[in-house]
PDB file of C-alpha atoms and ligand atoms in Angstrom:
ATOM      1  CA  UNK A   1     -19.930 115.739 -27.901  1.00 81.00           C
ATOM      2  CA  UNK A   2     -20.983 114.445 -31.288  1.00 94.00           C
ATOM      3  CA  UNK A   3     -19.444 111.269 -32.672  1.00 95.00           C
ATOM      4  CA  UNK A   4     -16.812 111.924 -35.360  1.00 96.00           C
ATOM      5  CA  UNK A   5     -16.907 109.336 -38.123  1.00 97.00           C
ATOM      6  CA  UNK A   6     -14.972 108.655 -41.305  1.00 98.00           C
ATOM      7  CA  UNK A   7     -16.698 106.069 -43.504  1.00 98.00           C
ATOM      8  CA  UNK A   8     -15.280 104.490 -46.642  1.00 98.00           C
ATOM      9  CA  UNK A   9     -17.763 103.504 -49.365  1.00 98.00           C
ATOM     10  CA  UNK A  10     -16.018 101.056 -51.683  1.00 98.00           C
ATOM     11  CA  UNK A  11     -19.080 100.869 -53.994  1.00 98.00           C
ATOM     12  CA  UNK A  12     -18.872  98.026 -56.571  1.00 98.00           C
ATOM     13  CA  UNK A  13     -15.097  97.612 -56.323  1.00 98.00           C
ATOM     14  CA  UNK A  14     -12.783  94.849 -55.050  1.00 98.00           C
ATOM     15  CA  UNK A  15     -13.159  91.090 -55.244  1.00 98.00           C
ATOM     16  CA  UNK A  16     -12.963  89.262 -51.917  1.00 97.00           C
ATOM     17  CA  UNK A  17      -9.193  88.730 -52.328  1.00 98.00           C
ATOM     18  CA  UNK A  18      -8.536  92.335 -53.287  1.00 98.00           C
ATOM     19  CA  UNK A  19     -10.735  93.500 -50.418  1.00 98.00           C
ATOM     20  CA  UNK A  20      -8.712  91.461 -47.939  1.00 98.00           C
ATOM     21  CA  UNK A  21      -5.498  93.065 -49.191  1.00 98.00           C
ATOM     22  CA  UNK A  22      -6.948  96.585 -48.928  1.00 98.00           C
ATOM     23  CA  UNK A  23      -8.435  95.922 -45.478  1.00 98.00           C
ATOM     24  CA  UNK A  24      -5.050  94.670 -44.243  1.00 97.00           C
ATOM     25  CA  UNK A  25      -3.362  97.796 -45.612  1.00 97.00           C
ATOM     26  CA  UNK A  26      -5.987 100.001 -43.934  1.00 97.00           C
ATOM     27  CA  UNK A  27      -5.599  98.206 -40.638  1.00 96.00           C
ATOM     28  CA  UNK A  28      -1.839  98.709 -40.837  1.00 94.00           C
ATOM     29  CA  UNK A  29      -2.164 102.381 -41.797  1.00 93.00           C
ATOM     30  CA  UNK A  30      -4.923 103.363 -39.354  1.00 92.00           C
ATOM     31  CA  UNK A  31      -4.989 100.681 -36.673  1.00 82.00           C
ATOM     32  CA  UNK A  32      -2.330 102.167 -34.427  1.00 76.00           C
ATOM     33  CA  UNK A  33      -3.392 105.793 -34.891  1.00 78.00           C
ATOM     34  CA  UNK A  34      -5.489 107.618 -32.322  1.00 78.00           C
ATOM     35  CA  UNK A  35      -8.439 107.967 -34.641  1.00 75.00           C
ATOM     36  CA  UNK A  36     -12.113 108.924 -34.831  1.00 91.00           C
ATOM     37  CA  UNK A  37     -14.658 106.198 -35.525  1.00 95.00           C
ATOM     38  CA  UNK A  38     -13.851 104.545 -38.838  1.00 97.00           C
ATOM     39  CA  UNK A  39     -16.308 102.428 -40.830  1.00 98.00           C
ATOM     40  CA  UNK A  40     -15.360 100.409 -43.908  1.00 98.00           C
ATOM     41  CA  UNK A  41     -18.185  99.534 -46.330  1.00 98.00           C
ATOM     42  CA  UNK A  42     -17.068  96.884 -48.849  1.00 98.00           C
ATOM     43  CA  UNK A  43     -19.386  95.119 -51.310  1.00 98.00           C
ATOM     44  CA  UNK A  44     -21.480  92.281 -49.807  1.00 98.00           C
ATOM     45  CA  UNK A  45     -19.320  89.545 -51.325  1.00 98.00           C
ATOM     46  CA  UNK A  46     -16.233  90.816 -49.460  1.00 98.00           C
ATOM     47  CA  UNK A  47     -17.812  91.480 -46.070  1.00 98.00           C
ATOM     48  CA  UNK A  48     -16.742  88.157 -44.547  1.00 97.00           C
ATOM     49  CA  UNK A  49     -13.101  88.676 -45.573  1.00 98.00           C
ATOM     50  CA  UNK A  50     -13.047  92.285 -44.361  1.00 98.00           C
ATOM     51  CA  UNK A  51     -14.787  91.370 -41.069  1.00 98.00           C
ATOM     52  CA  UNK A  52     -12.040  88.812 -40.384  1.00 98.00           C
ATOM     53  CA  UNK A  53      -9.297  91.379 -41.024  1.00 97.00           C
ATOM     54  CA  UNK A  54     -10.932  94.104 -38.883  1.00 96.00           C
ATOM     55  CA  UNK A  55     -11.591  91.798 -35.911  1.00 95.00           C
ATOM     56  CA  UNK A  56      -9.782  93.035 -32.799  1.00 92.00           C
ATOM     57  CA  UNK A  57      -9.230  96.531 -34.239  1.00 92.00           C
ATOM     58  CA  UNK A  58     -11.333  99.657 -33.701  1.00 90.00           C
ATOM     59  CA  UNK A  59     -12.233  99.782 -37.400  1.00 95.00           C
ATOM     60  CA  UNK A  60     -15.850  98.827 -37.980  1.00 96.00           C
ATOM     61  CA  UNK A  61     -17.702  97.116 -40.808  1.00 98.00           C
ATOM     62  CA  UNK A  62     -20.566  98.757 -42.697  1.00 98.00           C
ATOM     63  CA  UNK A  63     -22.813  97.851 -45.630  1.00 98.00           C
ATOM     64  CA  UNK A  64     -23.808  99.903 -48.668  1.00 98.00           C
ATOM     65  CA  UNK A  65     -27.502  98.986 -48.670  1.00 98.00           C
ATOM     66  CA  UNK A  66     -30.044  96.525 -47.232  1.00 98.00           C
ATOM     67  CA  UNK A  67     -33.672  95.534 -47.677  1.00 98.00           C
ATOM     68  CA  UNK A  68     -36.369  96.493 -45.197  1.00 98.00           C
ATOM     69  CA  UNK A  69     -38.029  93.064 -44.945  1.00 98.00           C
ATOM     70  CA  UNK A  70     -36.914  90.429 -42.423  1.00 97.00           C
ATOM     71  CA  UNK A  71     -36.604  87.627 -44.979  1.00 98.00           C
ATOM     72  CA  UNK A  72     -38.464  86.067 -47.887  1.00 98.00           C
ATOM     73  CA  UNK A  73     -38.892  86.256 -51.652  1.00 98.00           C
ATOM     74  CA  UNK A  74     -36.678  89.262 -52.418  1.00 98.00           C
ATOM     75  CA  UNK A  75     -34.193  87.898 -54.944  1.00 98.00           C
ATOM     76  CA  UNK A  76     -30.862  89.668 -54.780  1.00 97.00           C
ATOM     77  CA  UNK A  77     -31.517  91.439 -51.479  1.00 98.00           C
ATOM     78  CA  UNK A  78     -29.860  91.346 -48.034  1.00 98.00           C
ATOM     79  CA  UNK A  79     -31.585  91.763 -44.645  1.00 98.00           C
ATOM     80  CA  UNK A  80     -30.545  93.660 -41.526  1.00 98.00           C
ATOM     81  CA  UNK A  81     -30.070  90.410 -39.619  1.00 98.00           C
ATOM     82  CA  UNK A  82     -27.737  89.050 -42.307  1.00 98.00           C
ATOM     83  CA  UNK A  83     -25.626  92.174 -41.910  1.00 98.00           C
ATOM     84  CA  UNK A  84     -25.628  91.965 -38.118  1.00 98.00           C
ATOM     85  CA  UNK A  85     -24.595  88.348 -38.045  1.00 97.00           C
ATOM     86  CA  UNK A  86     -21.580  89.027 -40.256  1.00 97.00           C
ATOM     87  CA  UNK A  87     -20.384  91.705 -37.818  1.00 97.00           C
ATOM     88  CA  UNK A  88     -21.734  94.791 -39.527  1.00 98.00           C
ATOM     89  CA  UNK A  89     -22.605  97.802 -37.337  1.00 98.00           C
ATOM     90  CA  UNK A  90     -23.622 100.502 -39.845  1.00 98.00           C
ATOM     91  CA  UNK A  91     -25.459 100.629 -43.159  1.00 98.00           C
ATOM     92  CA  UNK A  92     -25.439 103.357 -45.821  1.00 98.00           C
ATOM     93  CA  UNK A  93     -29.005 104.073 -46.960  1.00 98.00           C
ATOM     94  CA  UNK A  94     -30.371 106.208 -49.795  1.00 98.00           C
ATOM     95  CA  UNK A  95     -27.036 106.911 -51.467  1.00 98.00           C
ATOM     96  CA  UNK A  96     -27.671 109.122 -54.515  1.00 97.00           C
ATOM     97  CA  UNK A  97     -26.590 106.246 -56.792  1.00 98.00           C
ATOM     98  CA  UNK A  98     -29.295 104.069 -55.215  1.00 98.00           C
ATOM     99  CA  UNK A  99     -31.794 106.894 -55.600  1.00 97.00           C
ATOM    100  CA  UNK A 100     -30.959 107.742 -59.229  1.00 96.00           C
ATOM    101  CA  UNK A 101     -29.928 104.360 -60.703  1.00 97.00           C
ATOM    102  CA  UNK A 102     -32.211 102.059 -58.691  1.00 97.00           C
ATOM    103  CA  UNK A 103     -35.218 104.339 -58.189  1.00 97.00           C
ATOM    104  CA  UNK A 104     -34.987 104.334 -54.400  1.00 98.00           C
ATOM    105  CA  UNK A 105     -37.530 106.719 -52.883  1.00 98.00           C
ATOM    106  CA  UNK A 106     -37.518 108.597 -49.587  1.00 98.00           C
ATOM    107  CA  UNK A 107     -40.287 106.230 -48.501  1.00 98.00           C
ATOM    108  CA  UNK A 108     -38.110 103.169 -49.117  1.00 98.00           C
ATOM    109  CA  UNK A 109     -35.146 104.829 -47.369  1.00 98.00           C
ATOM    110  CA  UNK A 110     -37.440 105.562 -44.421  1.00 98.00           C
ATOM    111  CA  UNK A 111     -38.592 101.930 -44.185  1.00 98.00           C
ATOM    112  CA  UNK A 112     -34.977 100.736 -44.364  1.00 98.00           C
ATOM    113  CA  UNK A 113     -33.822 103.230 -41.723  1.00 98.00           C
ATOM    114  CA  UNK A 114     -36.547 102.082 -39.324  1.00 98.00           C
ATOM    115  CA  UNK A 115     -35.666  98.439 -39.876  1.00 98.00           C
ATOM    116  CA  UNK A 116     -31.947  99.102 -39.432  1.00 98.00           C
ATOM    117  CA  UNK A 117     -32.564 100.968 -36.166  1.00 98.00           C
ATOM    118  CA  UNK A 118     -34.903  98.269 -34.851  1.00 98.00           C
ATOM    119  CA  UNK A 119     -32.270  95.652 -35.637  1.00 98.00           C
ATOM    120  CA  UNK A 120     -29.518  97.604 -33.856  1.00 98.00           C
ATOM    121  CA  UNK A 121     -27.664  98.871 -36.939  1.00 98.00           C
ATOM    122  CA  UNK A 122     -26.712 102.540 -37.339  1.00 98.00           C
ATOM    123  CA  UNK A 123     -28.191 103.938 -40.564  1.00 98.00           C
ATOM    124  CA  UNK A 124     -26.073 106.442 -42.500  1.00 98.00           C
ATOM    125  CA  UNK A 125     -28.832 108.241 -44.403  1.00 98.00           C
ATOM    126  CA  UNK A 126     -27.645 110.119 -47.503  1.00 98.00           C
ATOM    127  CA  UNK A 127     -29.206 113.286 -48.903  1.00 98.00           C
ATOM    128  CA  UNK A 128     -28.017 115.744 -51.531  1.00 98.00           C
ATOM    129  CA  UNK A 129     -29.075 117.937 -54.423  1.00 97.00           C
ATOM    130  CA  UNK A 130     -28.133 117.762 -58.117  1.00 96.00           C
ATOM    131  CA  UNK A 131     -26.370 120.620 -59.864  1.00 95.00           C
ATOM    132  CA  UNK A 132     -29.591 121.603 -61.676  1.00 95.00           C
ATOM    133  CA  UNK A 133     -31.460 121.739 -58.368  1.00 96.00           C
ATOM    134  CA  UNK A 134     -28.729 123.882 -56.797  1.00 95.00           C
ATOM    135  CA  UNK A 135     -28.595 126.246 -59.766  1.00 94.00           C
ATOM    136  CA  UNK A 136     -32.351 126.687 -59.846  1.00 96.00           C
ATOM    137  CA  UNK A 137     -32.386 127.661 -56.163  1.00 96.00           C
ATOM    138  CA  UNK A 138     -34.216 124.492 -55.081  1.00 97.00           C
ATOM    139  CA  UNK A 139     -31.397 123.089 -52.922  1.00 97.00           C
ATOM    140  CA  UNK A 140     -32.909 123.864 -49.500  1.00 97.00           C
ATOM    141  CA  UNK A 141     -36.311 122.497 -50.499  1.00 98.00           C
ATOM    142  CA  UNK A 142     -34.821 119.289 -51.948  1.00 98.00           C
ATOM    143  CA  UNK A 143     -32.806 118.641 -48.792  1.00 98.00           C
ATOM    144  CA  UNK A 144     -35.877 119.347 -46.669  1.00 98.00           C
ATOM    145  CA  UNK A 145     -37.971 116.838 -48.625  1.00 98.00           C
ATOM    146  CA  UNK A 146     -35.284 114.167 -48.388  1.00 98.00           C
ATOM    147  CA  UNK A 147     -34.745 114.723 -44.662  1.00 98.00           C
ATOM    148  CA  UNK A 148     -38.461 114.770 -43.862  1.00 98.00           C
ATOM    149  CA  UNK A 149     -39.213 111.794 -46.122  1.00 98.00           C
ATOM    150  CA  UNK A 150     -36.253 109.611 -45.166  1.00 98.00           C
ATOM    151  CA  UNK A 151     -36.551 110.251 -41.416  1.00 98.00           C
ATOM    152  CA  UNK A 152     -40.344 110.374 -41.212  1.00 97.00           C
ATOM    153  CA  UNK A 153     -41.785 109.371 -37.810  1.00 96.00           C
ATOM    154  CA  UNK A 154     -38.461 108.375 -36.281  1.00 97.00           C
ATOM    155  CA  UNK A 155     -38.535 108.772 -32.484  1.00 97.00           C
ATOM    156  CA  UNK A 156     -36.166 111.218 -30.838  1.00 96.00           C
ATOM    157  CA  UNK A 157     -34.091 108.309 -29.523  1.00 96.00           C
ATOM    158  CA  UNK A 158     -33.849 106.820 -33.020  1.00 97.00           C
ATOM    159  CA  UNK A 159     -32.923 110.156 -34.562  1.00 97.00           C
ATOM    160  CA  UNK A 160     -30.029 110.453 -32.114  1.00 96.00           C
ATOM    161  CA  UNK A 161     -28.745 107.053 -33.274  1.00 97.00           C
ATOM    162  CA  UNK A 162     -28.964 108.044 -36.943  1.00 98.00           C
ATOM    163  CA  UNK A 163     -26.064 109.442 -38.962  1.00 98.00           C
ATOM    164  CA  UNK A 164     -26.765 111.794 -41.880  1.00 98.00           C
ATOM    165  CA  UNK A 165     -24.459 112.170 -44.887  1.00 98.00           C
ATOM    166  CA  UNK A 166     -24.796 115.300 -47.004  1.00 98.00           C
ATOM    167  CA  UNK A 167     -23.522 114.379 -50.447  1.00 98.00           C
ATOM    168  CA  UNK A 168     -24.162 116.922 -53.205  1.00 97.00           C
ATOM    169  CA  UNK A 169     -24.662 114.819 -56.344  1.00 96.00           C
ATOM    170  CA  UNK A 170     -22.519 117.215 -58.385  1.00 95.00           C
ATOM    171  CA  UNK A 171     -19.547 116.517 -56.109  1.00 95.00           C
ATOM    172  CA  UNK A 172     -19.695 112.705 -56.117  1.00 94.00           C
ATOM    173  CA  UNK A 173     -16.888 111.150 -58.138  1.00 90.00           C
ATOM    174  CA  UNK A 174     -16.357 114.394 -60.049  1.00 92.00           C
ATOM    175  CA  UNK A 175     -13.349 115.842 -58.231  1.00 88.00           C
ATOM    176  CA  UNK A 176     -15.523 118.947 -57.625  1.00 90.00           C
ATOM    177  CA  UNK A 177     -15.655 119.130 -53.840  1.00 90.00           C
ATOM    178  CA  UNK A 178     -18.036 121.549 -52.129  1.00 92.00           C
ATOM    179  CA  UNK A 179     -16.141 124.354 -50.435  1.00 96.00           C
ATOM    180  CA  UNK A 180     -16.131 124.171 -46.622  1.00 97.00           C
ATOM    181  CA  UNK A 181     -18.537 127.150 -46.572  1.00 97.00           C
ATOM    182  CA  UNK A 182     -20.924 125.570 -49.087  1.00 97.00           C
ATOM    183  CA  UNK A 183     -20.961 122.308 -47.131  1.00 98.00           C
ATOM    184  CA  UNK A 184     -21.315 124.043 -43.754  1.00 98.00           C
ATOM    185  CA  UNK A 185     -24.319 126.027 -45.018  1.00 98.00           C
ATOM    186  CA  UNK A 186     -26.191 122.821 -45.892  1.00 98.00           C
ATOM    187  CA  UNK A 187     -25.113 121.026 -42.707  1.00 98.00           C
ATOM    188  CA  UNK A 188     -26.515 123.950 -40.701  1.00 98.00           C
ATOM    189  CA  UNK A 189     -29.731 123.738 -42.716  1.00 98.00           C
ATOM    190  CA  UNK A 190     -29.979 119.999 -41.992  1.00 98.00           C
ATOM    191  CA  UNK A 191     -29.425 120.569 -38.268  1.00 98.00           C
ATOM    192  CA  UNK A 192     -32.185 123.191 -38.274  1.00 98.00           C
ATOM    193  CA  UNK A 193     -34.539 120.707 -39.952  1.00 98.00           C
ATOM    194  CA  UNK A 194     -33.663 118.057 -37.337  1.00 98.00           C
ATOM    195  CA  UNK A 195     -34.256 120.619 -34.622  1.00 97.00           C
ATOM    196  CA  UNK A 196     -37.748 121.314 -36.012  1.00 96.00           C
ATOM    197  CA  UNK A 197     -38.429 117.581 -35.833  1.00 95.00           C
ATOM    198  CA  UNK A 198     -37.165 116.793 -32.327  1.00 94.00           C
ATOM    199  CA  UNK A 199     -35.755 119.941 -30.740  1.00 94.00           C
ATOM    200  CA  UNK A 200     -32.327 121.521 -30.530  1.00 94.00           C
ATOM    201  CA  UNK A 201     -30.835 119.047 -28.058  1.00 93.00           C
ATOM    202  CA  UNK A 202     -31.523 116.038 -30.262  1.00 95.00           C
ATOM    203  CA  UNK A 203     -30.340 117.885 -33.380  1.00 97.00           C
ATOM    204  CA  UNK A 204     -27.101 118.864 -31.670  1.00 97.00           C
ATOM    205  CA  UNK A 205     -26.303 115.184 -31.082  1.00 97.00           C
ATOM    206  CA  UNK A 206     -26.695 113.962 -34.677  1.00 98.00           C
ATOM    207  CA  UNK A 207     -23.482 113.285 -36.572  1.00 98.00           C
ATOM    208  CA  UNK A 208     -23.595 114.844 -40.058  1.00 98.00           C
ATOM    209  CA  UNK A 209     -20.962 113.681 -42.557  1.00 98.00           C
ATOM    210  CA  UNK A 210     -19.964 115.416 -45.761  1.00 98.00           C
ATOM    211  CA  UNK A 211     -19.390 113.323 -48.903  1.00 97.00           C
ATOM    212  CA  UNK A 212     -18.353 114.126 -52.466  1.00 97.00           C
ATOM    213  CA  UNK A 213     -14.738 114.101 -53.693  1.00 95.00           C
ATOM    214  CA  UNK A 214     -13.233 114.181 -50.199  1.00 97.00           C
ATOM    215  CA  UNK A 215      -9.479 113.705 -50.517  1.00 97.00           C
ATOM    216  CA  UNK A 216      -6.476 113.981 -48.208  1.00 96.00           C
ATOM    217  CA  UNK A 217      -5.777 117.510 -49.423  1.00 96.00           C
ATOM    218  CA  UNK A 218      -9.269 118.979 -48.909  1.00 97.00           C
ATOM    219  CA  UNK A 219     -10.412 117.067 -45.796  1.00 97.00           C
ATOM    220  CA  UNK A 220      -8.868 119.284 -43.115  1.00 97.00           C
ATOM    221  CA  UNK A 221     -10.645 122.432 -44.371  1.00 97.00           C
ATOM    222  CA  UNK A 222     -14.009 120.648 -44.295  1.00 98.00           C
ATOM    223  CA  UNK A 223     -13.391 119.215 -40.818  1.00 97.00           C
ATOM    224  CA  UNK A 224     -12.738 122.668 -39.383  1.00 97.00           C
ATOM    225  CA  UNK A 225     -16.383 123.593 -39.901  1.00 98.00           C
ATOM    226  CA  UNK A 226     -18.589 123.490 -36.835  1.00 97.00           C
ATOM    227  CA  UNK A 227     -21.335 121.288 -38.253  1.00 98.00           C
ATOM    228  CA  UNK A 228     -19.204 118.848 -40.275  1.00 98.00           C
ATOM    229  CA  UNK A 229     -18.602 115.765 -38.143  1.00 98.00           C
ATOM    230  CA  UNK A 230     -16.692 113.599 -40.583  1.00 98.00           C
ATOM    231  CA  UNK A 231     -16.820 112.266 -44.116  1.00 98.00           C
ATOM    232  CA  UNK A 232     -18.294 109.593 -46.341  1.00 98.00           C
ATOM    233  CA  UNK A 233     -15.471 108.843 -48.747  1.00 98.00           C
ATOM    234  CA  UNK A 234     -15.823 107.034 -52.093  1.00 98.00           C
ATOM    235  CA  UNK A 235     -12.873 106.966 -54.506  1.00 97.00           C
ATOM    236  CA  UNK A 236     -10.251 107.942 -51.949  1.00 98.00           C
ATOM    237  CA  UNK A 237     -11.300 105.086 -49.633  1.00 98.00           C
ATOM    238  CA  UNK A 238      -9.881 102.592 -52.157  1.00 98.00           C
ATOM    239  CA  UNK A 239      -6.316 103.812 -51.570  1.00 98.00           C
ATOM    240  CA  UNK A 240      -5.077 102.921 -48.082  1.00 97.00           C
ATOM    241  CA  UNK A 241      -2.634 105.810 -47.617  1.00 96.00           C
ATOM    242  CA  UNK A 242      -5.079 108.383 -48.982  1.00 97.00           C
ATOM    243  CA  UNK A 243      -7.886 107.154 -46.721  1.00 97.00           C
ATOM    244  CA  UNK A 244      -5.526 107.027 -43.736  1.00 96.00           C
ATOM    245  CA  UNK A 245      -4.533 110.644 -44.428  1.00 96.00           C
ATOM    246  CA  UNK A 246      -8.215 111.670 -44.396  1.00 97.00           C
ATOM    247  CA  UNK A 247      -8.671 109.871 -41.075  1.00 96.00           C
ATOM    248  CA  UNK A 248      -5.586 111.620 -39.761  1.00 95.00           C
ATOM    249  CA  UNK A 249      -6.996 115.013 -40.806  1.00 96.00           C
ATOM    250  CA  UNK A 250      -9.839 114.407 -38.340  1.00 92.00           C
ATOM    251  CA  UNK A 251      -7.632 113.572 -35.348  1.00 85.00           C
TER     252      UNK A 251
HETATM  253  P1  LIG B 301     -16.498 110.155 -53.949  1.00 55.34           P
HETATM  254  O1  LIG B 301     -17.851 109.378 -53.531  1.00 55.34           O
HETATM  255  O2  LIG B 301     -15.701 110.378 -52.698  1.00 55.34           O
HETATM  256  O3  LIG B 301     -15.819 109.234 -54.919  1.00 55.34           O
HETATM  257  O4  LIG B 301     -16.921 111.437 -54.580  1.00 55.34           O
HETATM  258  C1  LIG B 301     -18.513 109.695 -52.337  1.00 55.34           C
HETATM  259  C2  LIG B 301     -19.719 108.814 -52.203  1.00 55.34           C
HETATM  260  O5  LIG B 301     -20.367 108.500 -53.194  1.00 55.34           O
HETATM  261  O6  LIG B 301     -20.071 108.396 -51.079  1.00 55.34           O
END
């Protein structure tokens, strides 16, 4: 059985105080529910506050990025160990905003994923095509390059500990969600690519999330698909009741 995960990506939103309030509301709304694995990814400056609120619940703490080096002269960066010691268990890597706005390459995502795995963090590796790439028929190729590049030379054991998030760029923050069939087609493609890398058994174990305008009213349709194992939620993760309803759609 694959792990089912709902992750909330708060992006650059919420001061530490505001984050504490939202985390408390989420804990109240989700804490008592029988729920899948839930990971909350606040900005770095709010991780301490959110960790304190989540302590003793089944909700976990995640980060939105990290650097691949252990420590040193990397102004503005955060290491895997820093994340671990604050109680973080997962880290989002290669989000399309990191790729497009901060020039993150597959090679960098690969180095970060390896470091996260070695440190004991679960990487949530994001891939996804732009609208232009989809319309020109390059979608499958783009996903293949991102999967091969970002997961290059991972062992089978490491692949099984990795989570993939398929996030079509045209669906992120646009309100234009992929249809369940569109998403399922790419998830199947990703699983085939993973199978080519490490065989069908390993590929069958990898959790693949969908992300891009997931809301309470479209989540259930996506979660019915065989290869969709949860969601990476942006905007809707900032509203406790909305996020709780998405979590509920998975139970
Ligand atoms: P969205 O963002 O849900 O606001 O579209 C998803 C994401 O960027 O992870």
